[in-house]
Coordinates of C-alpha atoms in Angstrom, one line a residue:
M126 CA 128.7 87.2 21.3
K127 CA 128.1 83.8 23.0
K128 CA 131.3 82.3 21.6
I129 CA 133.2 85.4 22.7
L130 CA 132.1 85.2 26.2
C131 CA 132.6 81.4 26.4
I132 CA 136.3 82.1 25.6
L133 CA 136.5 84.9 28.2
L134 CA 134.9 82.7 30.8
F135 CA 137.4 79.9 30.1
C136 CA 140.4 82.2 30.2
V137 CA 139.3 84.7 32.9
L138 CA 136.7 83.3 35.2
A139 CA 138.9 80.5 36.2
F140 CA 140.5 83.0 38.6
S141 CA 143.6 84.4 36.9
L142 CA 144.0 86.1 40.3
C143 CA 147.5 87.5 39.9
S144 CA 146.3 89.7 37.0
C145 CA 145.5 92.6 39.4
A146 CA 149.2 93.0 40.3
Q147 CA 150.5 92.6 36.7
K148 CA 148.4 94.6 34.3
K149 CA 149.3 98.0 32.9
A150 CA 146.9 100.6 31.7
E151 CA 146.2 100.3 28.0
T152 CA 142.6 101.3 27.6
V153 CA 141.0 104.6 28.5
S154 CA 137.3 105.4 28.3
T155 CA 135.8 108.7 27.1
V156 CA 133.2 108.4 29.9
S157 CA 134.4 110.3 33.1
G158 CA 135.0 108.3 36.2
A159 CA 134.3 109.7 39.7
T160 CA 135.8 112.9 41.0
E161 CA 136.9 113.3 44.6
D162 CA 133.7 115.4 45.3
E163 CA 131.4 113.0 43.6
A164 CA 132.8 109.9 45.3
N165 CA 130.6 109.5 48.4
Y166 CA 131.8 106.0 49.1
P167 CA 128.5 104.2 49.8
A168 CA 128.1 101.5 52.3
P169 CA 126.0 98.3 51.7
V170 CA 122.5 98.2 53.1
K171 CA 122.4 94.4 53.0
D172 CA 124.8 91.8 54.3
N173 CA 125.4 89.9 51.1
F174 CA 128.7 88.3 52.1
V175 CA 129.4 84.9 53.5
E176 CA 132.6 83.0 54.3
S177 CA 133.7 80.5 51.6
D178 CA 136.5 77.9 51.1
G179 CA 137.2 79.5 47.7
A180 CA 140.3 81.5 46.7
T181 CA 139.0 84.8 47.9
G182 CA 137.6 83.5 51.2
M183 CA 134.1 84.8 50.6
S184 CA 131.0 84.5 48.3
Y185 CA 128.0 86.6 47.6
K186 CA 125.1 85.3 49.7
M187 CA 122.9 85.1 46.6
T188 CA 121.8 82.3 44.2
L189 CA 121.8 83.0 40.5
D190 CA 118.0 83.2 40.6
Q191 CA 118.0 85.7 43.4
Y192 CA 120.8 87.7 41.7
T193 CA 118.9 87.8 38.4
S194 CA 115.7 88.9 40.1
A195 CA 117.4 91.7 42.0
F196 CA 119.3 92.8 38.9
N197 CA 116.1 93.1 36.9
S198 CA 114.4 95.1 39.6
M199 CA 117.2 97.7 39.4
Y200 CA 117.5 97.4 35.6
T201 CA 113.9 98.1 34.9
S202 CA 113.7 100.8 37.5
L203 CA 116.4 102.6 35.5
G204 CA 114.5 102.2 32.3
G205 CA 115.7 98.8 31.1
N206 CA 113.5 96.1 29.4
L207 CA 112.7 93.2 31.6
S208 CA 113.0 90.8 28.6
D209 CA 116.7 91.6 28.2
Y210 CA 117.9 89.6 31.1
E211 CA 115.3 86.8 31.8
Y212 CA 116.5 84.1 34.2
S213 CA 115.6 81.4 31.6
K214 CA 118.3 82.9 29.2
W215 CA 121.2 81.9 31.5
K216 CA 123.4 79.2 29.8
K217 CA 126.0 77.0 31.4
T218 CA 129.4 77.1 29.7
E219 CA 131.6 74.1 29.0
A220 CA 134.6 75.8 30.6
E221 CA 136.4 73.7 33.1
D222 CA 137.2 75.0 36.6
Q223 CA 140.9 75.6 36.4
S224 CA 141.2 76.9 40.0
G225 CA 140.8 73.5 41.6
E226 CA 137.6 74.6 43.2
E227 CA 134.0 73.5 42.6
H228 CA 132.4 76.2 40.3
E229 CA 130.1 76.3 37.4
F230 CA 130.2 79.2 34.9
Y231 CA 127.2 80.8 33.3
Y232 CA 126.5 83.6 30.8
L233 CA 123.4 85.5 29.7
D234 CA 123.5 87.0 26.3
S235 CA 121.3 90.0 25.7
G236 CA 122.8 90.9 22.3
D237 CA 125.3 93.7 22.8
I238 CA 126.0 93.0 26.5
T239 CA 126.5 89.6 28.2
L240 CA 126.3 89.0 31.9
T241 CA 128.6 86.4 33.4
A242 CA 128.5 84.5 36.7
S243 CA 130.5 81.9 38.6
V244 CA 128.5 79.7 41.0
E245 CA 129.7 77.5 43.8
K246 CA 128.4 74.0 43.2
E247 CA 127.9 73.1 46.8
S248 CA 126.4 76.3 48.3
L249 CA 124.9 77.7 44.9
Y250 CA 126.2 81.1 46.0
L251 CA 127.9 83.5 43.6
S252 CA 131.7 83.7 43.6
N253 CA 131.9 86.4 41.0
V254 CA 129.7 88.2 38.5
G255 CA 130.6 90.2 35.4
C256 CA 129.6 92.1 32.3
G257 CA 131.2 91.4 28.9
V258 CA 131.1 93.3 25.6
K259 CA 133.0 93.7 22.3
E260 CA 135.5 96.6 22.5
E261 CA 134.1 97.7 19.1
F262 CA 130.6 98.1 20.6
F263 CA 131.9 99.8 23.7
Y264 CA 133.8 102.5 21.9
A265 CA 131.3 103.0 19.1
S266 CA 129.5 105.8 21.0
E267 CA 129.4 107.5 24.4
N268 CA 125.9 106.2 24.7
N269 CA 127.2 102.6 24.4
E270 CA 129.8 103.3 27.1
Q271 CA 127.2 104.8 29.4
K272 CA 124.9 101.8 28.8
V273 CA 127.7 99.3 29.6
M274 CA 128.8 101.2 32.7
T275 CA 125.2 101.4 34.0
V276 CA 124.9 97.6 33.7
C277 CA 128.3 97.3 35.5
G278 CA 127.0 99.6 38.2
I279 CA 123.9 97.5 38.7
I280 CA 125.9 94.3 38.8
A281 CA 128.1 95.7 41.6
A282 CA 125.2 97.3 43.5
V283 CA 123.1 94.1 43.5
A284 CA 126.0 91.7 44.4
G285 CA 127.3 93.9 47.1
G286 CA 124.0 94.7 48.7
Y287 CA 123.8 98.4 47.8
E288 CA 120.9 100.7 46.8
I289 CA 119.9 101.8 43.3
D290 CA 121.2 105.3 44.0
D291 CA 124.7 103.8 44.3
V292 CA 124.7 102.5 40.7
P293 CA 126.5 105.6 39.3
F294 CA 129.2 105.3 41.9
F295 CA 130.1 101.8 40.8
G296 CA 129.8 102.7 37.1
N297 CA 132.4 105.4 37.7
L298 CA 134.5 102.9 39.6
Y299 CA 134.6 100.6 36.6
V300 CA 135.5 103.5 34.4
D301 CA 138.4 104.1 36.6
T302 CA 139.6 100.5 36.3
L303 CA 140.2 101.3 32.6
G304 CA 142.7 104.1 33.4
S305 CA 144.3 102.6 36.5
E306 CA 147.7 101.0 36.3
E307 CA 146.5 97.6 37.6
H308 CA 142.9 97.7 36.2
C309 CA 141.8 96.6 39.6
F310 CA 140.5 98.1 42.9
W311 CA 139.5 96.9 46.3
Y312 CA 136.4 98.5 47.9
S313 CA 134.3 97.4 50.9
N314 CA 134.9 93.6 50.8
S315 CA 134.9 93.3 47.0
I316 CA 137.4 93.3 44.2
Y317 CA 136.5 95.2 41.0
L318 CA 138.5 94.5 37.9
F319 CA 138.7 94.9 34.1
D320 CA 140.1 92.3 31.8
S321 CA 140.6 92.5 28.0
G322 CA 140.9 89.6 25.6
E323 CA 140.4 88.5 22.0
S324 CA 138.0 86.0 20.4
K325 CA 139.0 83.4 17.9
N326 CA 137.8 85.6 15.1
G327 CA 139.9 88.5 16.2
D328 CA 137.3 90.6 18.0
K329 CA 138.7 92.4 21.0
T330 CA 136.6 91.9 24.1
M331 CA 136.2 93.6 27.5
L332 CA 135.0 92.0 30.8
F333 CA 134.2 93.9 33.9
R334 CA 133.9 91.8 37.1
T335 CA 133.3 92.0 40.8
M336 CA 134.1 89.3 43.4
P337 CA 133.8 89.2 47.2
A338 CA 137.0 88.9 49.2
S339 CA 138.0 88.6 52.9
A340 CA 139.9 91.5 54.4
S341 CA 143.1 89.5 54.5
I342 CA 143.0 89.3 50.7
E343 CA 143.5 93.0 50.3
A344 CA 146.9 92.9 52.0
E345 CA 147.9 89.5 50.6
W346 CA 147.3 90.5 47.0
D347 CA 148.5 94.1 47.6
L348 CA 145.3 95.5 46.1
Q349 CA 144.8 99.3 45.7
D350 CA 142.0 100.6 47.8
Y351 CA 139.6 102.7 45.8
K352 CA 139.3 105.5 48.4
S353 CA 143.1 105.8 48.4
Y354 CA 143.1 106.1 44.6
W355 CA 141.1 109.3 45.0
L356 CA 142.2 110.6 48.3
G357 CA 145.9 109.9 47.8

């Protein structure tokens, strides 16, 4: 799994930013996304955003240590094992920053699911966070899909400053990235996207990410607003 995510980090976390506008839907999950009635469109309870010189104009106002601590707080509250995602398990990749910006890339391998993070070298704030899995694991059972989407929901809730009750909403949002035409949504100062890839040994891989972005980015990149996706 570590080698798989290193490849994904090299190819994807170096900001292939035009992908949101180019991808076509090829993957559909058996887990249901949100419905119009279920989508309550939560608002963040913490101001986790700060201006940045990066490509998206913003960063999450959290260090990797703070993010891991907050992630584990939600993860264990929802029944997860604290030892799955210990801070000491984060590893720095050898991937180069292809975006021309100053970032370092990390991954935390828990076995079936791997967390990813991009960190600004100067501020130490997070520029994006993600969750990577093998496609084979994801589609092996509905329980696996639910497990992955719960982790994705926690990632989004923690990074964006939301509450634990909002985890299902963001899990559903990521499910909807699988079936949307562009595999990408804009929602409340963040971009949520799905990327697929393939490892050197031929394993198909899936990476779900969230990154903060200034309001001007939504229009500049012509991103689909998640509310509009449901409300038409």
